[in-house]
Short mmCIF file of C-alpha atoms in Angstrom, two decimals:
data_model
loop_
_atom_site.label_atom_id
_atom_site.label_comp_id
_atom_site.label_asym_id
_atom_site.label_seq_id
_atom_site.Cartn_x
_atom_site.Cartn_y
_atom_site.Cartn_z
CA MET A 1 0.00 0.00 0.00
CA LEU A 2 1.19 3.47 -0.84
CA ALA A 3 0.77 6.01 1.92
CA LEU A 4 0.11 9.18 -0.03
CA LYS A 5 -0.86 12.45 1.58
CA LYS A 6 -3.08 15.09 0.05
CA SER A 7 -1.10 17.77 -1.78
CA ARG A 8 -0.73 21.00 0.17
CA PRO A 9 1.22 24.25 -0.05
CA PRO A 10 4.61 24.79 1.53
CA ARG A 11 4.10 25.18 5.24
CA LYS A 12 5.36 28.10 7.21
CA PRO A 13 8.30 27.16 9.40
CA ARG A 14 7.69 25.39 12.71
CA LEU A 15 11.07 24.81 14.25
CA ALA A 16 10.82 24.83 18.04
CA ALA A 17 10.56 21.09 18.67
CA LEU A 18 13.18 20.27 16.05
CA TRP A 19 15.45 22.93 17.51
CA LEU A 20 15.30 21.32 20.95
CA LEU A 21 16.02 17.88 19.54
CA GLY A 22 18.81 19.17 17.36
CA LEU A 23 20.36 21.19 20.15
CA LEU A 24 20.24 18.18 22.47
CA GLY A 25 21.93 16.02 19.86
CA SER A 26 24.55 18.67 19.14
CA SER A 27 25.23 19.17 22.83
CA LEU A 28 25.86 15.47 23.33
CA LEU A 29 28.20 15.40 20.34
CA VAL A 30 30.16 18.38 21.62
CA GLY A 31 31.25 16.24 24.53
CA CYS A 32 32.96 13.79 22.16
CA ASP A 33 36.70 13.60 21.71
CA LEU A 34 37.86 16.99 20.44
CA ARG A 35 40.18 15.25 18.00
CA LEU A 36 37.15 13.90 16.11
CA ARG A 37 35.85 17.30 15.07
CA GLN A 38 37.09 20.41 13.34
CA PRO A 39 35.86 23.90 14.32
CA VAL A 40 34.25 24.80 10.99
CA VAL A 41 32.70 27.97 12.42
CA GLU A 42 36.15 29.28 13.34
CA GLU A 43 37.46 28.36 9.89
CA ILE A 44 34.68 30.44 8.33
CA ARG A 45 35.37 33.40 10.60
CA GLU A 46 39.11 33.25 9.94
CA ARG A 47 38.43 33.08 6.21
CA GLY A 48 35.92 35.90 6.53
CA SER A 49 33.45 34.36 4.08
CA LEU A 50 30.62 31.81 4.17
CA VAL A 51 30.62 29.70 0.99
CA VAL A 52 27.11 28.52 0.11
CA LEU A 53 26.02 26.12 -2.62
CA THR A 54 22.70 26.95 -4.27
CA ARG A 55 20.94 27.02 -7.62
CA ASN A 56 19.37 29.71 -9.77
CA ALA A 57 15.58 29.51 -9.36
CA PRO A 58 12.65 31.72 -8.30
CA THR A 59 12.27 29.78 -5.05
CA THR A 60 15.93 30.03 -4.05
CA TYR A 61 18.25 32.59 -5.67
CA PHE A 62 17.72 34.99 -8.58
CA GLU A 63 18.26 38.53 -9.83
CA ASN A 64 15.31 40.87 -9.25
CA ARG A 65 14.03 43.79 -11.32
CA ASP A 66 16.63 46.11 -9.75
CA GLN A 67 19.39 43.71 -10.85
CA GLN A 68 19.97 42.82 -7.20
CA LYS A 69 20.38 39.27 -5.94
CA ALA A 70 17.29 38.02 -4.13
CA GLY A 71 15.35 34.88 -3.22
CA PHE A 72 14.16 33.12 -0.09
CA GLU A 73 17.34 31.09 0.34
CA HIS A 74 19.51 34.07 -0.65
CA ASP A 75 18.03 36.31 2.03
CA LEU A 76 18.33 33.59 4.67
CA VAL A 77 22.00 33.07 3.84
CA VAL A 78 22.77 36.80 3.87
CA ALA A 79 21.19 37.11 7.32
CA PHE A 80 23.08 34.06 8.64
CA ALA A 81 26.42 35.33 7.29
CA ARG A 82 25.75 38.67 8.98
CA HIS A 83 25.07 36.77 12.21
CA LEU A 84 28.46 35.05 11.88
CA GLY A 85 30.13 38.38 11.15
CA VAL A 86 31.39 37.33 7.69
CA THR A 87 30.61 38.01 4.06
CA HIS A 88 28.71 35.52 1.89
CA HIS A 89 29.77 33.87 -1.34
CA PHE A 90 27.33 31.87 -3.45
CA LYS A 91 28.43 29.06 -5.71
CA ILE A 92 25.69 28.52 -8.30
CA LEU A 93 25.13 24.96 -9.53
CA ASN A 94 22.58 23.51 -11.94
CA ASN A 95 20.63 21.07 -9.80
CA SER A 96 20.49 19.18 -6.52
CA SER A 97 22.71 16.36 -7.80
CA GLU A 98 25.55 18.80 -8.51
CA ILE A 99 25.00 20.48 -5.15
CA PHE A 100 25.33 17.27 -3.15
CA GLU A 101 28.39 16.21 -5.16
CA SER A 102 30.01 19.59 -4.59
CA LEU A 103 29.27 19.32 -0.87
CA ARG A 104 30.91 15.88 -0.82
CA ARG A 105 34.04 17.39 -2.34
CA GLY A 106 34.18 20.03 0.39
CA GLU A 107 33.52 22.95 -1.99
CA GLY A 108 31.03 24.70 0.28
CA ASP A 109 30.30 25.31 3.95
CA LEU A 110 26.62 24.51 3.50
CA ALA A 111 23.95 24.08 0.80
CA ALA A 112 20.80 26.23 0.77
CA ALA A 113 18.66 25.30 -2.23
CA GLY A 114 15.32 23.91 -1.08
CA LEU A 115 16.87 20.48 -0.48
CA ILE A 116 14.92 17.56 0.97
CA ARG A 117 15.94 15.88 4.21
CA THR A 118 15.87 12.09 3.84
CA ALA A 119 17.05 9.24 6.06
CA GLU A 120 19.61 8.21 3.44
CA ARG A 121 21.09 11.67 3.20
CA GLU A 122 21.31 11.97 6.97
CA LEU A 123 23.79 9.09 6.89
CA GLU A 124 26.13 11.23 4.78
CA PHE A 125 25.37 14.84 5.71
CA ARG A 126 24.21 17.03 8.58
CA PHE A 127 21.01 19.08 8.35
CA GLY A 128 19.71 22.29 9.82
CA PRO A 129 16.12 22.57 11.09
CA ASP A 130 13.24 21.87 8.71
CA TYR A 131 11.89 25.22 7.53
CA GLN A 132 9.35 24.20 4.89
CA GLU A 133 7.34 21.14 3.84
CA VAL A 134 6.54 20.15 0.27
CA ASP A 135 4.98 17.33 -1.73
CA GLN A 136 6.31 15.75 -4.91
CA GLN A 137 3.63 16.27 -7.55
CA VAL A 138 2.99 14.92 -11.04
CA VAL A 139 2.68 17.96 -13.31
CA CYS A 140 1.42 17.84 -16.91
CA ARG A 141 0.04 20.27 -19.48
CA ARG A 142 -3.59 21.12 -19.95
CA GLY A 143 -4.78 19.55 -23.18
CA GLY A 144 -1.93 17.03 -23.28
CA ARG A 145 -1.59 13.45 -22.13
CA ARG A 146 -2.29 13.27 -18.41
CA PRO A 147 -2.30 10.19 -16.17
CA THR A 148 -5.15 9.88 -13.71
CA ASP A 149 -3.24 7.88 -11.10
CA ILE A 150 0.16 6.36 -10.34
CA LEU A 151 -0.60 3.10 -12.17
CA ARG A 152 -1.02 5.07 -15.42
CA LEU A 153 2.26 6.98 -15.13
CA ALA A 154 3.84 4.52 -17.55
CA GLN A 155 1.46 5.71 -20.28
CA VAL A 156 3.03 9.17 -20.58
CA SER A 157 6.51 10.49 -21.32
CA LEU A 158 8.22 11.64 -18.14
CA ALA A 159 11.34 13.77 -17.65
CA VAL A 160 13.00 14.65 -14.36
CA GLU A 161 16.20 16.21 -13.07
CA ALA A 162 18.88 13.53 -12.96
CA GLY A 163 20.00 12.23 -9.60
CA GLY A 164 17.55 14.12 -7.44
CA GLU A 165 14.82 13.05 -5.05
CA HIS A 166 12.28 12.95 -7.88
CA GLU A 167 14.24 10.29 -9.72
CA THR A 168 14.74 8.40 -6.46
CA ARG A 169 10.97 8.37 -5.93
CA LEU A 170 10.37 7.09 -9.46
CA GLN A 171 12.85 4.27 -8.80
CA GLU A 172 10.78 3.31 -5.76
CA LEU A 173 7.57 3.35 -7.80
CA LYS A 174 8.94 0.84 -10.32
CA ASP A 175 8.00 -1.93 -7.88
CA LEU A 176 4.40 -0.85 -8.27
CA VAL A 177 4.59 0.16 -11.96
CA PRO A 178 7.19 -2.14 -13.61
CA ASP A 179 6.76 -0.51 -17.05
CA LEU A 180 7.50 2.96 -15.69
CA THR A 181 10.24 4.79 -17.63
CA TRP A 182 11.52 8.34 -17.66
CA GLN A 183 14.19 10.60 -19.10
CA SER A 184 16.88 11.81 -16.68
CA ILE A 185 18.23 15.23 -17.65
CA PRO A 186 21.41 16.19 -15.80
CA GLU A 187 21.84 19.63 -17.37
CA LEU A 188 18.36 21.00 -16.56
CA SER A 189 16.71 22.00 -13.29
CA THR A 190 13.12 21.21 -12.36
CA GLU A 191 12.08 24.71 -13.44
CA HIS A 192 13.51 24.17 -16.92
CA ILE A 193 11.78 20.80 -17.22
CA LEU A 194 8.46 22.40 -16.25
CA GLU A 195 9.02 24.74 -19.17
CA LYS A 196 9.56 21.73 -21.44
CA VAL A 197 6.22 20.33 -20.28
CA TRP A 198 4.58 23.67 -21.03
CA LYS A 199 6.15 23.66 -24.51
CA LYS A 200 4.76 20.12 -25.09
CA GLU A 201 8.27 18.67 -25.45
CA VAL A 202 7.44 16.11 -22.76
CA ASP A 203 4.11 15.02 -21.28
CA CYS A 204 4.80 15.32 -17.57
CA THR A 205 7.41 15.81 -14.87
CA ILE A 206 7.73 15.58 -11.10
CA ALA A 207 8.16 18.79 -9.09
CA ASP A 208 7.93 19.98 -5.51
CA SER A 209 4.66 21.70 -4.64
CA HIS A 210 6.15 25.13 -3.88
CA VAL A 211 8.08 25.10 -7.18
CA VAL A 212 4.85 24.25 -9.02
CA ALA A 213 2.95 27.04 -7.25
CA ILE A 214 5.52 29.62 -8.33
CA ASN A 215 5.91 28.42 -11.91
CA ARG A 216 2.21 28.01 -12.73
CA ARG A 217 1.92 31.79 -12.62
CA TYR A 218 4.25 31.92 -15.64
CA TYR A 219 2.94 28.79 -17.37
CA PRO A 220 -0.82 28.74 -16.62
CA GLU A 221 -1.44 25.57 -18.66
CA LEU A 222 0.50 23.44 -16.17
CA VAL A 223 -1.80 21.06 -14.30
CA VAL A 224 -1.15 19.23 -11.03
CA LYS A 225 -2.48 15.68 -11.31
CA PHE A 226 -1.64 14.03 -7.98
CA PRO A 227 1.13 13.72 -5.36
CA ILE A 228 3.49 10.75 -5.47
CA SER A 229 5.05 11.18 -2.04
CA ALA A 230 4.23 11.96 1.52
CA THR A 231 5.00 15.51 2.66
CA GLN A 232 8.77 16.03 2.85
CA PRO A 233 10.82 18.53 4.88
CA GLN A 234 13.34 20.97 3.41
CA ALA A 235 16.46 22.07 5.28
CA TRP A 236 19.97 23.39 4.84
CA VAL A 237 22.57 20.66 4.31
CA LEU A 238 26.07 20.66 5.84
CA PRO A 239 29.14 18.43 5.58
CA LYS A 240 29.37 15.63 8.12
CA ARG A 241 32.33 17.30 9.88
CA ALA A 242 30.42 20.56 10.44
CA MET A 243 29.03 19.69 13.87
CA LEU A 244 29.56 23.11 15.44
CA LEU A 245 28.26 24.89 12.35
CA GLN A 246 25.15 22.73 12.54
CA ARG A 247 24.61 23.84 16.14
CA GLU A 248 25.07 27.47 15.09
CA VAL A 249 22.50 27.02 12.29
CA ILE A 250 20.00 25.37 14.65
CA ASN A 251 20.27 28.17 17.21
CA TRP A 252 20.06 30.88 14.55
CA PHE A 253 16.96 29.42 12.86
CA HIS A 254 15.29 29.16 16.27
CA ASN A 255 15.99 32.85 16.95
CA MET A 256 14.74 33.79 13.47
CA GLU A 257 11.47 32.01 14.16
CA GLU A 258 11.06 33.42 17.65
CA SER A 259 11.61 36.97 16.40
CA GLY A 260 9.14 36.60 13.51
CA GLN A 261 11.83 37.33 10.91
CA LEU A 262 11.48 33.90 9.34
CA ALA A 263 7.73 34.31 8.84
CA THR A 264 8.27 37.79 7.41
CA LEU A 265 10.78 36.47 4.91
CA TYR A 266 8.49 33.61 3.98
CA ASP A 267 5.66 36.06 3.32
CA ARG A 268 7.89 38.20 1.11
CA TYR A 269 8.47 35.38 -1.35
CA PHE A 270 5.44 33.11 -0.95
CA GLY A 271 2.70 35.32 0.51
CA HIS A 272 1.12 35.96 -2.91
CA VAL A 273 1.15 32.34 -4.09
CA GLU A 274 -2.13 30.41 -4.15
CA PRO A 275 -2.45 28.46 -0.86
CA ASN A 276 -2.96 25.15 -2.71
CA HIS A 277 -3.25 23.92 -6.25
CA ASN A 278 -7.04 23.44 -5.99
CA GLU A 279 -7.43 27.21 -5.62
CA TYR A 280 -5.46 27.96 -8.78
CA ASP A 281 -7.71 29.70 -11.33
CA TYR A 282 -6.59 28.70 -14.82
CA VAL A 283 -9.22 30.77 -16.62
CA GLU A 284 -8.25 33.90 -14.69
CA HIS A 285 -4.55 33.40 -15.41
CA ARG A 286 -5.17 32.64 -19.08
CA SER A 287 -7.27 35.81 -19.38
CA PHE A 288 -4.49 37.84 -17.82
CA TYR A 289 -1.95 36.58 -20.36
CA SER A 290 -4.34 37.33 -23.21
CA ARG A 291 -4.87 40.87 -22.01
CA VAL A 292 -1.13 41.39 -21.56
CA ASN A 293 -0.84 40.92 -25.32
CA GLU A 294 -4.08 42.58 -26.38
CA ARG A 295 -4.53 45.54 -24.01
CA LEU A 296 -1.34 46.31 -22.10
CA PRO A 297 0.71 47.61 -25.10
CA GLU A 298 -1.75 50.50 -25.49
CA PHE A 299 -1.14 51.72 -21.92
CA LYS A 300 2.39 50.56 -21.12
CA GLU A 301 4.04 53.92 -21.87
CA LEU A 302 1.49 55.68 -19.65
CA PHE A 303 2.31 53.33 -16.78
CA GLN A 304 6.03 53.94 -17.35
CA GLU A 305 5.50 57.71 -17.41
CA ALA A 306 3.60 57.60 -14.12
CA ALA A 307 6.19 55.25 -12.64
CA ASP A 308 9.02 57.66 -13.44
CA ARG A 309 7.11 60.57 -11.99
CA TYR A 310 6.09 58.94 -8.71
CA LEU A 311 8.96 56.45 -8.25
CA ILE A 312 6.74 53.38 -8.37
CA PRO A 313 7.58 50.32 -10.52
CA TRP A 314 5.47 50.44 -13.66
CA GLN A 315 4.67 46.74 -13.24
CA LEU A 316 3.08 47.55 -9.88
CA LEU A 317 0.92 50.29 -11.40
CA ALA A 318 -0.06 48.03 -14.29
CA ALA A 319 -0.91 45.21 -11.88
CA LEU A 320 -3.01 47.58 -9.79
CA ALA A 321 -4.85 48.79 -12.87
CA TYR A 322 -5.48 45.23 -14.03
CA GLN A 323 -6.91 44.25 -10.64
CA GLU A 324 -9.16 47.31 -10.76
CA SER A 325 -10.39 47.33 -14.36
CA HIS A 326 -8.66 44.59 -16.42
CA TRP A 327 -7.11 47.54 -18.30
CA ASP A 328 -10.49 48.77 -19.50
CA PRO A 329 -10.42 52.60 -19.53
CA SER A 330 -14.22 52.78 -19.68
CA ALA A 331 -14.81 50.45 -16.72
CA THR A 332 -17.55 51.54 -14.30
CA SER A 333 -18.65 49.76 -11.13
CA HIS A 334 -22.06 49.74 -9.45
CA THR A 335 -20.60 51.98 -6.72
CA GLY A 336 -19.67 54.70 -9.21
CA VAL A 337 -15.88 54.26 -9.41
CA ARG A 338 -14.68 54.64 -12.99
CA GLY A 339 -11.74 54.38 -15.35
CA ILE A 340 -8.68 52.21 -15.73
CA MET A 341 -7.61 52.94 -12.13
CA MET A 342 -11.22 52.94 -10.85
CA LEU A 343 -11.10 56.28 -9.06
CA THR A 344 -14.01 57.53 -6.99
CA ARG A 345 -15.54 60.87 -7.87
CA SER A 346 -14.28 62.51 -4.68
CA THR A 347 -10.75 61.11 -5.07
CA ALA A 348 -10.58 62.29 -8.67
CA ARG A 349 -11.79 65.76 -7.70
CA TRP A 350 -9.20 65.92 -4.88
CA MET A 351 -6.39 65.00 -7.30
CA GLY A 352 -7.60 67.31 -10.08
CA VAL A 353 -8.57 64.51 -12.45
CA LYS A 354 -11.22 66.03 -14.71
CA ASN A 355 -12.03 62.97 -16.81
CA ARG A 356 -11.77 59.61 -15.07
CA LEU A 357 -12.30 57.83 -18.40
CA ASP A 358 -9.17 59.38 -19.90
CA PRO A 359 -6.44 56.72 -19.49
CA GLN A 360 -3.59 59.18 -19.01
CA GLU A 361 -5.42 61.23 -16.40
CA SER A 362 -6.61 58.11 -14.60
CA ILE A 363 -3.20 56.41 -14.51
CA LEU A 364 -1.37 59.54 -13.36
CA GLY A 365 -4.09 60.17 -10.78
CA GLY A 366 -4.01 56.59 -9.48
CA ALA A 367 -0.20 56.63 -9.28
CA TRP A 368 -0.25 59.92 -7.37
CA TYR A 369 -2.89 58.58 -5.01
CA LEU A 370 -0.91 55.40 -4.28
CA ALA A 371 2.29 57.40 -3.75
CA ASN A 372 0.42 59.73 -1.41
CA LEU A 373 -0.97 56.83 0.61
CA ARG A 374 2.48 55.33 0.90
CA ARG A 375 3.89 58.67 2.05
CA ARG A 376 1.19 59.13 4.72
CA LEU A 377 1.89 55.83 6.42
CA PRO A 378 3.99 56.01 9.61
CA GLU A 379 7.74 56.05 9.10
CA GLU A 380 8.26 52.86 11.09
CA ILE A 381 6.59 50.79 8.33
CA GLN A 382 9.41 49.55 6.11
CA GLU A 383 9.40 48.15 2.58
CA PRO A 384 8.01 45.97 1.18
CA ASP A 385 5.29 46.08 3.87
CA ARG A 386 4.87 49.81 3.24
CA THR A 387 3.81 49.17 -0.35
CA TRP A 388 1.48 46.27 0.50
CA ILE A 389 -0.24 48.31 3.24
CA ALA A 390 -0.54 51.30 0.90
CA LEU A 391 -2.22 49.03 -1.67
CA ALA A 392 -4.63 47.80 0.99
CA SER A 393 -5.40 51.46 1.78
CA TYR A 394 -6.09 52.07 -1.92
CA ASN A 395 -8.72 49.36 -1.71
CA VAL A 396 -10.37 49.81 1.68
CA GLY A 397 -9.36 53.33 2.70
CA LEU A 398 -6.65 54.68 4.98
CA GLY A 399 -9.09 55.10 7.87
CA HIS A 400 -9.83 51.38 8.01
CA ILE A 401 -6.12 50.58 7.76
CA ARG A 402 -5.49 52.84 10.75
CA ASP A 403 -8.22 50.99 12.63
CA ALA A 404 -6.67 47.65 11.70
CA ARG A 405 -3.25 48.82 12.88
CA GLU A 406 -4.70 49.91 16.23
CA LEU A 407 -6.52 46.61 16.58
CA SER A 408 -3.29 44.81 15.76
CA ARG A 409 -1.59 46.48 18.72
CA GLU A 410 -4.45 45.49 21.02
CA LEU A 411 -4.19 41.88 19.87
CA GLY A 412 -0.44 41.73 20.39
CA LYS A 413 0.46 41.75 16.69
CA ASN A 414 2.86 43.97 14.78
CA PRO A 415 0.92 46.74 12.98
CA ASN A 416 3.92 47.47 10.75
CA LEU A 417 3.95 44.04 9.10
CA TRP A 418 1.53 43.16 6.31
CA ARG A 419 1.56 39.48 7.32
CA ASP A 420 0.18 40.46 10.75
CA LEU A 421 -2.16 43.15 9.50
CA ARG A 422 -3.86 40.82 7.02
CA THR A 423 -4.81 38.47 9.88
CA VAL A 424 -6.57 41.36 11.62
CA LEU A 425 -8.35 42.99 8.66
CA PRO A 426 -11.16 40.38 8.47
CA LEU A 427 -12.14 41.35 12.03
CA LEU A 428 -13.29 44.76 10.73
CA SER A 429 -16.49 43.08 9.51
CA ARG A 430 -17.31 41.63 12.94
CA LYS A 431 -19.53 43.72 15.18
CA LYS A 432 -17.53 42.78 18.27
CA TYR A 433 -14.63 44.76 16.84
CA TYR A 434 -15.92 47.36 14.37
CA LYS A 435 -18.34 48.99 16.82
CA GLN A 436 -15.29 50.12 18.82
CA LEU A 437 -13.35 51.43 15.81
CA LYS A 438 -13.26 54.99 14.54
CA SER A 439 -14.08 54.17 10.89
CA GLY A 440 -16.50 51.37 11.74
CA TYR A 441 -17.44 48.42 9.55
CA ALA A 442 -15.35 47.31 6.54
CA ARG A 443 -15.19 44.22 4.34
CA GLY A 444 -11.73 43.50 5.66
CA SER A 445 -11.13 40.37 3.60
CA GLU A 446 -11.26 42.29 0.32
CA PRO A 447 -7.91 44.13 0.67
CA ILE A 448 -6.21 40.82 1.48
CA PHE A 449 -7.21 39.32 -1.87
CA PHE A 450 -6.66 42.68 -3.56
CA VAL A 451 -3.01 42.82 -2.47
CA ARG A 452 -2.37 39.13 -3.15
CA HIS A 453 -3.64 39.40 -6.73
CA ILE A 454 -1.65 42.55 -7.44
CA ARG A 455 1.54 40.97 -6.14
CA ARG A 456 0.93 37.96 -8.38
CA TYR A 457 0.26 40.07 -11.49
CA MET A 458 3.27 42.25 -10.76
CA ASP A 459 5.52 39.23 -10.41
CA ILE A 460 4.33 37.83 -13.75
CA LEU A 461 4.87 41.16 -15.51
CA GLU A 462 8.40 41.41 -14.10
CA GLN A 463 9.24 37.92 -15.31
CA MET A 464 7.80 38.63 -18.77
CA GLU A 465 9.79 41.85 -18.99
CA LYS A 466 12.94 40.01 -18.02
CA SER A 467 12.31 37.39 -20.71
CA ALA A 468 11.71 40.10 -23.30
CA GLU A 469 15.01 41.80 -22.42
CA ASN A 470 16.89 38.51 -22.73
CA PRO A 471 14.95 36.34 -25.21
CA THR A 472 17.73 33.75 -25.53
CA ALA A 473 17.50 32.85 -21.86
CA SER A 474 14.91 30.62 -20.31
CA ARG A 475 12.24 32.32 -18.27
CA LYS A 476 13.27 30.34 -15.31
CA SER A 477 16.89 31.42 -15.32
CA SER A 478 15.94 34.44 -13.26
#
């Protein structure tokens, strides 16, 4: 019998219990013969640099729109290196197989690349705390050949990254499906193979759930069929000799979780991703891509003009406009808001917009309004939370955001973090809370979806722009 769990999104980190176990184990090992260990932490500090093995992917390490290095794993490593008092140096490899081989050869202090902890690997390497959980999923293309269950996997063409956990899982499944075959591709990462599925070069592949969630925004025809593994933990990987470094990593991750910094970082990179694959809206994503080609070119220069004037990324303004009107300059709602940026009559009058249906006036007015909201927020709110909270204000009004921030304080949450504020906003529709608030009742769930959608659209536009600037590179090389 196969024990398969229902597919679910990457979980937010829960490290406390693992930290205690890991710390206990490390403490016992520290008492071992000093000749059996080498002080890797001191080696790193003497060298002045932490060497980290990773891979180029949107879930780990990439270059953002400002041509700065970014990514969930990147930001974790930078923070850890700062904690050690050293600089950081990334060694970029193609896939997990290369990363583990490089770690075996002693070419890095640790590996941070969304790697899976397994019992077999624990015999050879040390691991930090588990910080995320994922499923291995069968991913195919809408309209193509798609198996309905594991027994029918042999009926489609499969390709996976060579030497990784996905190939290991397929090897295990051969006992159940003797005719199962697949193509192992050593030179391509999972992200690149997902692109091959999208291009119909192969029927299906196996990918981790968080990688699928990110990439389906760029390739909306990708379809998750079913999981082929139980939920698996991800963690940093260290050489076997790095006992003291492992203890340092365990303690540091625990402090990151306790301080809320880990959850904040998680939200920055995954907060706008659909919670699970069943909530993915293919029709909505397909419509967005169609309108990018059909409608956006007419307004792109206007968004860029407004972006230059108000120092807001044009992709953010375009995403905001799409969420409001689907880039329809004549859009009108039942509440009387109108135009491509859906301005109210009073807001337009305040900003001097004479014709809300004029795209240029509307876009410049909406950009000014967003910039003004961002400026009026308290100085202690830092980016990117400042932008997300300003967007929520654009949707629900600054008065309700002020109420939500005050309520956040009363409930012991941080009013300066969007991830905390969005847990409080739904309470604005509950009488127990809104009757005590200055601005009263609000549909507090709306700005949460509003911001999530805009972040998703913005991310897609940035990736498309990057691909257009470098057409010879794969989309997923960023």
